[in-house]
Amino acid sequence: MEYVILAVVIAVVAIGAITGLVVSGKRRRELDRSSRPPTITAPAKPEPGTTATAPAKPAEGAAEPTAPPAATGATQAPEAPVVEEPAVEEPAEEPTAEEAEAAPAVEVPEPTAGRLVRLRSRLSRSQSTLGKGLLTLLSRDRLDEDTWEEIEETLLTADVGVGATQELVDNLRTRVKVLGTRTPDELRGLLREELVKLIGTEADRTVRSVKHEEGPAVVLVVGVNGVGKTTTTGKLARVLVADGRKVVLGAADTFRAAAADQLQTWGERVGAHTVRGPEGGDPASVAFDAVKQGIADGVDTVLIDTAGRLHTKTGLMDELGKVKRVVEKHGPVDEVLLVLDATTGQNGLVQARVFAEVVDITGIVLTKLDGTAKGGIVISVQRELGVPVKLIGLGEGADDLAPFEPGAFVDALLG
Ligand code: GDP
């Protein structure tokens, strides 16, 4: 009997021990699981200049991560990153409202007043031959027929055009005769006056960009591919922004693949929105949408870059005519600027003629006058179209588009 009691006691103790072991093992595994650090993905390395986000905080109530317990059978992530909660939030890391606002790099272009005077060295580099040539010829002891012919030749070579050259030579001949003496200063003054007169000081050379009661002013920019039309539209947006206008751009040159991207980049730099359509889409519909956007945004000016394919005159006429008609559903077009590459000389004049037959040009932009262009093109193109040169391009830089000023231009020509 004693043996039976002893056997029962041993059995009970053994069962108790086994149960205890099982329970403690289970409990240990549970504890292990809860004390294991939560899975943490290392925060992506912040890009320079971006705000670093604080690493995720472990869930409330979760055990603080500790060193992994001794082998539990579970696979332990090797060297789980230690999560450190920042003791105090570093306010310096959070951008202030002002900093956040300043972050997008919207440029403030330099004011346009006096830009031509500042850029005149660009012009005189290649143009001064005209001014210097004329001054040298006029300073000769004897102004005989041969000399006047040479003066005429110089003007024609500088793209001044036949009519304007004749007028200038006639006026100079008369005034030199009346003058009697001819000091270099007098001659320079004379030539300056006559050239300025030929270019004209009466015309309104401002780009009509002031908002109307009903909506924004609309400016169409036209010209053949390659003359610098899109670049000029972008630069003009800067000119207008610099002068305090709010601008929307319309990328209606849907035929040249990169034109819309190019224009949008220009716009972004000065915080101007660019309306664009699908590549190869209808330019008129982009132009229409751009004006619509301009009205909705309450901007001063909508600048529309148009397609410049000079495939056939009829094609061009249809395309530009449609753009203008469709835009006019919103209101009148204030300005049609024709962009011409000044280095193309007579060819530029031919293009000007074609465009003038298609749309009513209200102003001319002569680009690339910093290159090998002849300054006389300013005179001949104005005569050809009967509209003023309003802006000139003097380089590829963002602010190398200058409002045209006859006096400053002639001063640059005369060196
Ligand atoms: P688009 O086809 O008429 O729209 O021509 P782009 O606007 O793409 O310009 C054609 C090229 O002319 C670009 O390389 C421009 O940087 C360049 N360009 C535009 N205006 C001027 C300028 O006034 N001077 C110089 N040197 N280059 C210019």
GROMACS .gro file of C-alpha atoms and ligand atoms in nm:
model
  443
    1MET     CA    1   0.000   0.000   0.000
    2GLU     CA    2   0.279   0.231   0.096
    3TYR     CA    3   0.430   0.158  -0.240
    4VAL     CA    4   0.106   0.247  -0.412
    5ILE     CA    5   0.084   0.582  -0.225
    6LEU     CA    6   0.448   0.656  -0.308
    7ALA     CA    7   0.389   0.574  -0.675
    8VAL     CA    8   0.084   0.805  -0.684
    9VAL     CA    9   0.283   1.089  -0.519
   10ILE     CA   10   0.567   1.047  -0.766
   11ALA     CA   11   0.322   1.043  -1.056
   12VAL     CA   12   0.151   1.362  -0.933
   13VAL     CA   13   0.485   1.538  -0.885
   14ALA     CA   14   0.601   1.424  -1.229
   15ILE     CA   15   0.279   1.545  -1.399
   16GLY     CA   16   0.306   1.875  -1.213
   17ALA     CA   17   0.665   1.919  -1.319
   18ILE     CA   18   0.589   1.839  -1.683
   19THR     CA   19   0.290   2.075  -1.689
   20GLY     CA   20   0.502   2.348  -1.528
   21LEU     CA   21   0.771   2.304  -1.788
   22VAL     CA   22   0.524   2.321  -2.076
   23VAL     CA   23   0.351   2.628  -1.936
   24SER     CA   24   0.675   2.810  -1.862
   25GLY     CA   25   0.803   2.728  -2.212
   26LYS     CA   26   0.486   2.862  -2.366
   27ARG     CA   27   0.496   3.170  -2.148
   28ARG     CA   28   0.858   3.224  -2.232
   29ARG     CA   29   0.780   3.207  -2.602
   30GLU     CA   30   0.498   3.457  -2.552
   31LEU     CA   31   0.725   3.686  -2.361
   32ASP     CA   32   0.991   3.645  -2.625
   33ARG     CA   33   0.747   3.745  -2.893
   34SER     CA   34   0.628   4.053  -2.710
   35SER     CA   35   0.973   4.167  -2.617
   36ARG     CA   36   1.111   4.136  -2.970
   37PRO     CA   37   1.155   4.479  -3.132
   38PRO     CA   38   0.888   4.565  -3.387
   39THR     CA   39   0.990   4.536  -3.750
   40ILE     CA   40   1.132   4.870  -3.851
   41THR     CA   41   1.221   4.966  -4.200
   42ALA     CA   42   1.510   5.200  -4.196
   43PRO     CA   43   1.384   5.542  -4.305
   44ALA     CA   44   1.486   5.629  -4.657
   45LYS     CA   45   1.786   5.853  -4.664
   46PRO     CA   46   1.647   6.199  -4.710
   47GLU     CA   47   1.747   6.380  -5.027
   48PRO     CA   48   1.967   6.674  -4.953
   49GLY     CA   49   1.752   6.970  -4.884
   50THR     CA   50   1.440   6.772  -4.794
   51THR     CA   51   1.300   6.756  -4.446
   52ALA     CA   52   1.402   6.446  -4.259
   53THR     CA   53   1.105   6.259  -4.111
   54ALA     CA   54   1.146   6.119  -3.761
   55PRO     CA   55   1.162   5.741  -3.756
   56ALA     CA   56   0.837   5.563  -3.673
   57LYS     CA   57   0.763   5.548  -3.304
   58PRO     CA   58   0.689   5.199  -3.169
   59ALA     CA   59   0.326   5.130  -3.087
   60GLU     CA   60   0.201   5.245  -2.752
   61GLY     CA   61   0.236   4.972  -2.490
   62ALA     CA   62   0.479   4.768  -2.692
   63ALA     CA   63   0.772   4.651  -2.488
   64GLU     CA   64   1.084   4.856  -2.523
   65PRO     CA   65   1.316   4.673  -2.754
   66THR     CA   66   1.576   4.486  -2.563
   67ALA     CA   67   1.856   4.261  -2.655
   68PRO     CA   68   1.717   3.949  -2.813
   69PRO     CA   69   1.665   3.678  -2.560
   70ALA     CA   70   1.855   3.354  -2.573
   71ALA     CA   71   1.764   3.113  -2.844
   72THR     CA   72   1.391   3.076  -2.860
   73GLY     CA   73   1.378   2.887  -3.177
   74ALA     CA   74   1.225   3.189  -3.358
   75THR     CA   75   1.429   3.351  -3.633
   76GLN     CA   76   1.563   3.671  -3.499
   77ALA     CA   77   1.632   3.957  -3.734
   78PRO     CA   78   2.002   4.021  -3.707
   79GLU     CA   79   2.084   4.346  -3.540
   80ALA     CA   80   1.745   4.504  -3.546
   81PRO     CA   81   1.793   4.881  -3.561
   82VAL     CA   82   1.762   5.050  -3.230
   83VAL     CA   83   1.483   5.297  -3.229
   84GLU     CA   84   1.565   5.607  -3.043
   85GLU     CA   85   1.288   5.841  -2.969
   86PRO     CA   86   1.413   6.197  -2.995
   87ALA     CA   87   1.411   6.342  -2.649
   88VAL     CA   88   1.288   6.679  -2.773
   89GLU     CA   89   1.149   6.756  -3.117
   90GLU     CA   90   1.409   6.960  -3.298
   91PRO     CA   91   1.209   7.257  -3.420
   92ALA     CA   92   1.497   7.368  -3.641
   93GLU     CA   93   1.442   7.069  -3.870
   94GLU     CA   94   1.086   7.169  -3.952
   95PRO     CA   95   1.081   7.439  -4.221
   96THR     CA   96   0.911   7.759  -4.123
   97ALA     CA   97   0.621   7.884  -4.330
   98GLU     CA   98   0.850   8.142  -4.490
   99GLU     CA   99   1.110   7.879  -4.574
  100ALA     CA  100   0.847   7.649  -4.722
  101GLU     CA  101   0.721   7.936  -4.934
  102ALA     CA  102   1.069   8.032  -5.047
  103ALA     CA  103   1.153   7.673  -5.141
  104PRO     CA  104   1.022   7.662  -5.501
  105ALA     CA  105   1.280   7.863  -5.685
  106VAL     CA  106   1.061   8.119  -5.858
  107GLU     CA  107   1.291   8.379  -6.002
  108VAL     CA  108   1.235   8.750  -5.990
  109PRO     CA  109   1.369   8.879  -6.321
  110GLU     CA  110   1.554   9.205  -6.333
  111PRO     CA  111   1.350   9.511  -6.434
  112THR     CA  112   1.337   9.582  -6.805
  113ALA     CA  113   1.390   9.957  -6.796
  114GLY     CA  114   1.725  10.041  -6.952
  115ARG     CA  115   1.791   9.680  -7.049
  116LEU     CA  116   1.899   9.775  -7.400
  117VAL     CA  117   2.154  10.019  -7.260
  118ARG     CA  118   2.289   9.745  -7.035
  119LEU     CA  119   2.307   9.497  -7.324
  120ARG     CA  120   2.438   9.737  -7.584
  121SER     CA  121   2.787   9.590  -7.586
  122ARG     CA  122   2.635   9.269  -7.724
  123LEU     CA  123   2.504   9.462  -8.018
  124SER     CA  124   2.801   9.682  -8.087
  125ARG     CA  125   3.037   9.385  -8.104
  126SER     CA  126   2.909   9.285  -8.447
  127GLN     CA  127   2.727   9.597  -8.555
  128SER     CA  128   2.983   9.868  -8.501
  129THR     CA  129   3.117   9.820  -8.853
  130LEU     CA  130   2.809  10.003  -8.980
  131GLY     CA  131   2.845  10.303  -8.751
  132LYS     CA  132   3.225  10.317  -8.767
  133GLY     CA  133   3.225  10.267  -9.145
  134LEU     CA  134   2.983  10.552  -9.197
  135LEU     CA  135   3.169  10.786  -8.963
  136THR     CA  136   3.500  10.713  -9.135
  137LEU     CA  137   3.352  10.781  -9.476
  138LEU     CA  138   3.183  11.103  -9.364
  139SER     CA  139   3.513  11.226  -9.213
  140ARG     CA  140   3.695  11.224  -9.547
  141ASP     CA  141   3.837  11.556  -9.660
  142ARG     CA  142   3.634  11.554  -9.974
  143LEU     CA  143   3.284  11.414  -9.989
  144ASP     CA  144   3.271  11.343 -10.362
  145GLU     CA  145   3.031  11.123 -10.558
  146ASP     CA  146   3.246  10.816 -10.502
  147THR     CA  147   3.235  10.866 -10.128
  148TRP     CA  148   2.857  10.906 -10.126
  149GLU     CA  149   2.832  10.588 -10.329
  150GLU     CA  150   3.046  10.412 -10.073
  151ILE     CA  151   2.819  10.541  -9.798
  152GLU     CA  152   2.521  10.407  -9.988
  153GLU     CA  153   2.696  10.074 -10.032
  154THR     CA  154   2.770  10.051  -9.659
  155LEU     CA  155   2.407  10.111  -9.572
  156LEU     CA  156   2.280   9.855  -9.824
  157THR     CA  157   2.526   9.594  -9.700
  158ALA     CA  158   2.395   9.654  -9.348
  159ASP     CA  159   2.042   9.554  -9.460
  160VAL     CA  160   1.904   9.908  -9.431
  161GLY     CA  161   1.711   9.862  -9.757
  162VAL     CA  162   1.702  10.065 -10.079
  163GLY     CA  163   1.436  10.319  -9.991
  164ALA     CA  164   1.570  10.400  -9.646
  165THR     CA  165   1.927  10.419  -9.777
  166GLN     CA  166   1.828  10.673 -10.041
  167GLU     CA  167   1.643  10.881  -9.785
  168LEU     CA  168   1.933  10.876  -9.542
  169VAL     CA  169   2.193  10.966  -9.804
  170ASP     CA  170   1.982  11.253  -9.938
  171ASN     CA  171   1.929  11.398  -9.592
  172LEU     CA  172   2.295  11.362  -9.500
  173ARG     CA  173   2.413  11.527  -9.820
  174THR     CA  174   2.192  11.828  -9.757
  175ARG     CA  175   2.285  11.866  -9.394
  176VAL     CA  176   2.659  11.819  -9.447
  177LYS     CA  177   2.650  12.091  -9.713
  178VAL     CA  178   2.466  12.329  -9.479
  179LEU     CA  179   2.694  12.246  -9.190
  180GLY     CA  180   3.013  12.362  -9.361
  181THR     CA  181   3.256  12.243  -9.096
  182ARG     CA  182   3.255  11.875  -9.007
  183THR     CA  183   3.410  11.790  -8.672
  184PRO     CA  184   3.387  11.422  -8.566
  185ASP     CA  185   3.138  11.516  -8.293
  186GLU     CA  186   2.920  11.707  -8.535
  187LEU     CA  187   2.922  11.420  -8.781
  188ARG     CA  188   2.837  11.169  -8.513
  189GLY     CA  189   2.549  11.386  -8.394
  190LEU     CA  190   2.424  11.426  -8.749
  191LEU     CA  191   2.435  11.058  -8.826
  192ARG     CA  192   2.269  10.974  -8.494
  193GLU     CA  193   1.982  11.211  -8.561
  194GLU     CA  194   1.925  11.081  -8.912
  195LEU     CA  195   1.936  10.716  -8.811
  196VAL     CA  196   1.698  10.774  -8.519
  197LYS     CA  197   1.465  10.963  -8.754
  198LEU     CA  198   1.471  10.672  -8.996
  199ILE     CA  199   1.386  10.423  -8.722
  200GLY     CA  200   1.119  10.653  -8.584
  201THR     CA  201   1.043  10.771  -8.235
  202GLU     CA  202   0.669  10.821  -8.273
  203ALA     CA  203   0.553  10.459  -8.279
  204ASP     CA  204   0.415  10.294  -7.967
  205ARG     CA  205   0.664  10.019  -7.889
  206THR     CA  206   0.506   9.890  -7.572
  207VAL     CA  207   0.371   9.534  -7.579
  208ARG     CA  208  -0.003   9.564  -7.515
  209SER     CA  209  -0.031   9.350  -7.207
  210VAL     CA  210  -0.260   9.543  -6.974
  211LYS     CA  211  -0.565   9.354  -6.854
  212HIS     CA  212  -0.911   9.462  -6.972
  213GLU     CA  213  -1.225   9.472  -6.763
  214GLU     CA  214  -1.353   9.155  -6.930
  215GLY     CA  215  -1.033   8.957  -6.916
  216PRO     CA  216  -0.660   8.936  -6.979
  217ALA     CA  217  -0.474   9.093  -7.267
  218VAL     CA  218  -0.393   8.830  -7.530
  219VAL     CA  219  -0.060   8.824  -7.714
  220LEU     CA  220  -0.001   8.583  -8.003
  221VAL     CA  221   0.361   8.508  -8.086
  222VAL     CA  222   0.410   8.398  -8.448
  223GLY     CA  223   0.708   8.313  -8.667
  224VAL     CA  224   0.869   8.020  -8.846
  225ASN     CA  225   1.048   7.741  -8.660
  226GLY     CA  226   1.400   7.815  -8.549
  227VAL     CA  227   1.377   8.193  -8.532
  228GLY     CA  228   1.360   8.182  -8.152
  229LYS     CA  229   0.981   8.204  -8.115
  230THR     CA  230   0.940   7.978  -7.812
  231THR     CA  231   1.247   8.121  -7.642
  232THR     CA  232   1.113   8.470  -7.704
  233THR     CA  233   0.771   8.377  -7.561
  234GLY     CA  234   0.946   8.250  -7.248
  235LYS     CA  235   1.166   8.555  -7.222
  236LEU     CA  236   0.869   8.783  -7.280
  237ALA     CA  237   0.688   8.615  -6.990
  238ARG     CA  238   0.987   8.719  -6.777
  239VAL     CA  239   0.976   9.074  -6.914
  240LEU     CA  240   0.607   9.099  -6.823
  241VAL     CA  241   0.653   8.941  -6.480
  242ALA     CA  242   0.946   9.175  -6.414
  243ASP     CA  243   0.712   9.462  -6.494
  244GLY     CA  244   0.455   9.336  -6.245
  245ARG     CA  245   0.216   9.140  -6.465
  246LYS     CA  246   0.059   8.802  -6.390
  247VAL     CA  247   0.094   8.575  -6.692
  248VAL     CA  248  -0.050   8.248  -6.829
  249LEU     CA  249   0.134   8.079  -7.117
  250GLY     CA  250  -0.033   7.883  -7.397
  251ALA     CA  251   0.182   7.618  -7.566
  252ALA     CA  252  -0.002   7.616  -7.899
  253ASP     CA  253   0.307   7.505  -8.094
  254THR     CA  254   0.186   7.147  -8.074
  255PHE     CA  255   0.386   7.033  -8.375
  256ARG     CA  256   0.740   7.077  -8.246
  257ALA     CA  257   0.786   6.801  -7.992
  258ALA     CA  258   0.993   6.991  -7.737
  259ALA     CA  259   0.819   7.329  -7.764
  260ALA     CA  260   0.562   7.274  -7.487
  261ASP     CA  261   0.822   7.139  -7.243
  262GLN     CA  262   1.053   7.427  -7.328
  263LEU     CA  263   0.779   7.682  -7.267
  264GLN     CA  264   0.664   7.518  -6.945
  265THR     CA  265   1.018   7.534  -6.810
  266TRP     CA  266   1.034   7.905  -6.887
  267GLY     CA  267   0.696   7.953  -6.718
  268GLU     CA  268   0.789   7.758  -6.406
  269ARG     CA  269   1.094   7.974  -6.354
  270VAL     CA  270   0.876   8.280  -6.303
  271GLY     CA  271   0.575   8.104  -6.154
  272ALA     CA  272   0.359   8.132  -6.468
  273HIS     CA  273   0.118   7.848  -6.546
  274THR     CA  274   0.150   7.685  -6.890
  275VAL     CA  275  -0.157   7.544  -7.064
  276ARG     CA  276  -0.067   7.266  -7.306
  277GLY     CA  277  -0.241   7.005  -7.516
  278PRO     CA  278  -0.154   6.667  -7.663
  279GLU     CA  279   0.140   6.655  -7.904
  280GLY     CA  280   0.019   6.711  -8.258
  281GLY     CA  281  -0.316   6.833  -8.120
  282ASP     CA  282  -0.518   7.129  -8.238
  283PRO     CA  283  -0.324   7.452  -8.171
  284ALA     CA  284  -0.644   7.657  -8.169
  285SER     CA  285  -0.794   7.449  -7.891
  286VAL     CA  286  -0.480   7.497  -7.674
  287ALA     CA  287  -0.495   7.871  -7.741
  288PHE     CA  288  -0.863   7.877  -7.645
  289ASP     CA  289  -0.797   7.684  -7.322
  290ALA     CA  290  -0.507   7.913  -7.235
  291VAL     CA  291  -0.725   8.222  -7.253
  292LYS     CA  292  -0.997   8.043  -7.057
  293GLN     CA  293  -0.740   7.962  -6.788
  294GLY     CA  294  -0.616   8.321  -6.793
  295ILE     CA  295  -0.970   8.448  -6.735
  296ALA     CA  296  -1.026   8.198  -6.451
  297ASP     CA  297  -0.696   8.290  -6.285
  298GLY     CA  298  -0.757   8.663  -6.329
  299VAL     CA  299  -0.415   8.719  -6.488
  300ASP     CA  300  -0.308   9.031  -6.677
  301THR     CA  301  -0.173   8.868  -6.991
  302VAL     CA  302  -0.203   8.541  -7.183
  303LEU     CA  303   0.097   8.475  -7.406
  304ILE     CA  304   0.042   8.219  -7.680
  305ASP     CA  305   0.328   8.048  -7.862
  306THR     CA  306   0.192   7.936  -8.201
  307ALA     CA  307   0.300   7.664  -8.442
  308GLY     CA  308   0.557   7.788  -8.692
  309ARG     CA  309   0.539   7.551  -8.983
  310LEU     CA  310   0.572   7.749  -9.299
  311HIS     CA  311   0.469   7.450  -9.511
  312THR     CA  312   0.237   7.630  -9.747
  313LYS     CA  313   0.091   7.973  -9.725
  314THR     CA  314  -0.260   7.827  -9.727
  315GLY     CA  315  -0.174   7.591  -9.442
  316LEU     CA  316  -0.026   7.872  -9.239
  317MET     CA  317  -0.319   8.095  -9.313
  318ASP     CA  318  -0.567   7.827  -9.204
  319GLU     CA  319  -0.376   7.749  -8.888
  320LEU     CA  320  -0.306   8.101  -8.766
  321GLY     CA  321  -0.640   8.230  -8.883
  322LYS     CA  322  -0.815   7.958  -8.683
  323VAL     CA  323  -0.607   8.025  -8.369
  324LYS     CA  324  -0.696   8.393  -8.387
  325ARG     CA  325  -1.066   8.332  -8.456
  326VAL     CA  326  -1.100   8.081  -8.176
  327VAL     CA  327  -0.919   8.304  -7.925
  328GLU     CA  328  -1.142   8.594  -8.026
  329LYS     CA  329  -1.443   8.400  -7.896
  330HIS     CA  330  -1.318   8.510  -7.553
  331GLY     CA  331  -1.231   8.865  -7.658
  332PRO     CA  332  -1.000   9.062  -7.886
  333VAL     CA  333  -0.637   8.970  -7.951
  334ASP     CA  334  -0.431   9.267  -7.833
  335GLU     CA  335  -0.101   9.194  -7.996
  336VAL     CA  336   0.039   8.973  -8.270
  337LEU     CA  337   0.415   8.969  -8.241
  338LEU     CA  338   0.614   8.842  -8.538
  339VAL     CA  339   0.948   8.692  -8.438
  340LEU     CA  340   1.222   8.718  -8.702
  341ASP     CA  341   1.580   8.595  -8.690
  342ALA     CA  342   1.783   8.909  -8.766
  343THR     CA  343   2.071   8.703  -8.906
  344THR     CA  344   1.858   8.583  -9.198
  345GLY     CA  345   1.847   8.931  -9.355
  346GLN     CA  346   1.647   8.937  -9.677
  347ASN     CA  347   1.499   8.592  -9.608
  348GLY     CA  348   1.354   8.732  -9.288
  349LEU     CA  349   1.186   9.002  -9.491
  350VAL     CA  350   1.028   8.742  -9.719
  351GLN     CA  351   0.889   8.558  -9.414
  352ALA     CA  352   0.762   8.886  -9.275
  353ARG     CA  353   0.570   8.951  -9.595
  354VAL     CA  354   0.403   8.608  -9.587
  355PHE     CA  355   0.297   8.641  -9.224
  356ALA     CA  356   0.170   8.993  -9.277
  357GLU     CA  357  -0.065   8.860  -9.544
  358VAL     CA  358  -0.202   8.603  -9.303
  359VAL     CA  359  -0.247   8.797  -8.978
  360ASP     CA  360  -0.238   9.161  -8.872
  361ILE     CA  361   0.107   9.193  -8.723
  362THR     CA  362   0.119   9.460  -8.452
  363GLY     CA  363   0.483   9.434  -8.350
  364ILE     CA  364   0.813   9.277  -8.451
  365VAL     CA  365   1.066   9.096  -8.235
  366LEU     CA  366   1.412   9.071  -8.390
  367THR     CA  367   1.615   8.792  -8.236
  368LYS     CA  368   1.986   8.709  -8.252
  369LEU     CA  369   2.102   9.067  -8.294
  370ASP     CA  370   2.398   8.965  -8.079
  371GLY     CA  371   2.526   8.749  -8.362
  372THR     CA  372   2.630   8.830  -8.714
  373ALA     CA  373   2.308   9.019  -8.791
  374LYS     CA  374   2.322   9.356  -8.959
  375GLY     CA  375   2.159   9.633  -8.755
  376GLY     CA  376   1.995   9.784  -9.064
  377ILE     CA  377   1.734   9.505  -9.061
  378VAL     CA  378   1.550   9.703  -8.791
  379ILE     CA  379   1.490   9.981  -9.042
  380SER     CA  380   1.403   9.765  -9.342
  381VAL     CA  381   1.163   9.533  -9.162
  382GLN     CA  382   0.970   9.821  -9.012
  383ARG     CA  383   0.940   9.979  -9.356
  384GLU     CA  384   0.835   9.650  -9.509
  385LEU     CA  385   0.554   9.586  -9.261
  386GLY     CA  386   0.472   9.934  -9.141
  387VAL     CA  387   0.479   9.812  -8.780
  388PRO     CA  388   0.737   9.888  -8.512
  389VAL     CA  389   1.011   9.667  -8.373
  390LYS     CA  390   0.907   9.626  -8.010
  391LEU     CA  391   1.168   9.391  -7.867
  392ILE     CA  392   1.511   9.267  -7.964
  393GLY     CA  393   1.692   8.949  -7.865
  394LEU     CA  394   2.053   8.997  -7.767
  395GLY     CA  395   2.156   8.653  -7.647
  396GLU     CA  396   2.046   8.317  -7.519
  397GLY     CA  397   2.032   8.426  -7.155
  398ALA     CA  398   1.696   8.446  -6.978
  399ASP     CA  399   1.701   8.825  -6.958
  400ASP     CA  400   1.858   8.895  -7.296
  401LEU     CA  401   1.534   9.026  -7.448
  402ALA     CA  402   1.516   9.403  -7.441
  403PRO     CA  403   1.241   9.652  -7.513
  404PHE     CA  404   1.353   9.835  -7.826
  405GLU     CA  405   1.466  10.196  -7.783
  406PRO     CA  406   1.572  10.376  -8.104
  407GLY     CA  407   1.819  10.615  -7.935
  408ALA     CA  408   2.000  10.347  -7.735
  409PHE     CA  409   2.007  10.122  -8.043
  410VAL     CA  410   2.167  10.388  -8.264
  411ASP     CA  411   2.417  10.474  -7.990
  412ALA     CA  412   2.517  10.110  -7.986
  413LEU     CA  413   2.551  10.109  -8.365
  414LEU     CA  414   2.775  10.412  -8.358
  415GLY     CA  415   2.991  10.252  -8.090
  416GDP     P1  416   1.153   7.832  -8.237
  416GDP     O1  417   1.160   7.708  -8.320
  416GDP     O2  418   1.131   7.953  -8.322
  416GDP     O3  419   1.055   7.824  -8.125
  416GDP     O4  420   1.301   7.852  -8.179
  416GDP     P2  421   1.359   7.840  -8.031
  416GDP     O5  422   1.288   7.931  -7.939
  416GDP     O6  423   1.362   7.697  -7.992
  416GDP     O7  424   1.506   7.899  -8.052
  416GDP     C1  425   1.599   7.847  -8.144
  416GDP     C2  426   1.741   7.880  -8.098
  416GDP     O8  427   1.764   8.019  -8.107
  416GDP     C3  428   1.766   7.844  -7.954
  416GDP     O9  429   1.892   7.784  -7.944
  416GDP     C4  430   1.767   7.978  -7.882
  416GDP    O10  431   1.847   7.979  -7.766
  416GDP     C5  432   1.825   8.067  -7.989
  416GDP     N1  433   1.793   8.207  -7.968
  416GDP     C6  434   1.673   8.265  -7.951
  416GDP     N2  435   1.685   8.399  -7.936
  416GDP     C7  436   1.817   8.428  -7.944
  416GDP     C8  437   1.894   8.550  -7.936
  416GDP    O11  438   1.843   8.662  -7.921
  416GDP     N3  439   2.031   8.539  -7.950
  416GDP     C9  440   2.090   8.419  -7.968
  416GDP     N4  441   2.223   8.418  -7.981
  416GDP     N5  442   2.021   8.304  -7.976
  416GDP    C10  443   1.887   8.307  -7.964
   0.00000   0.00000   0.00000
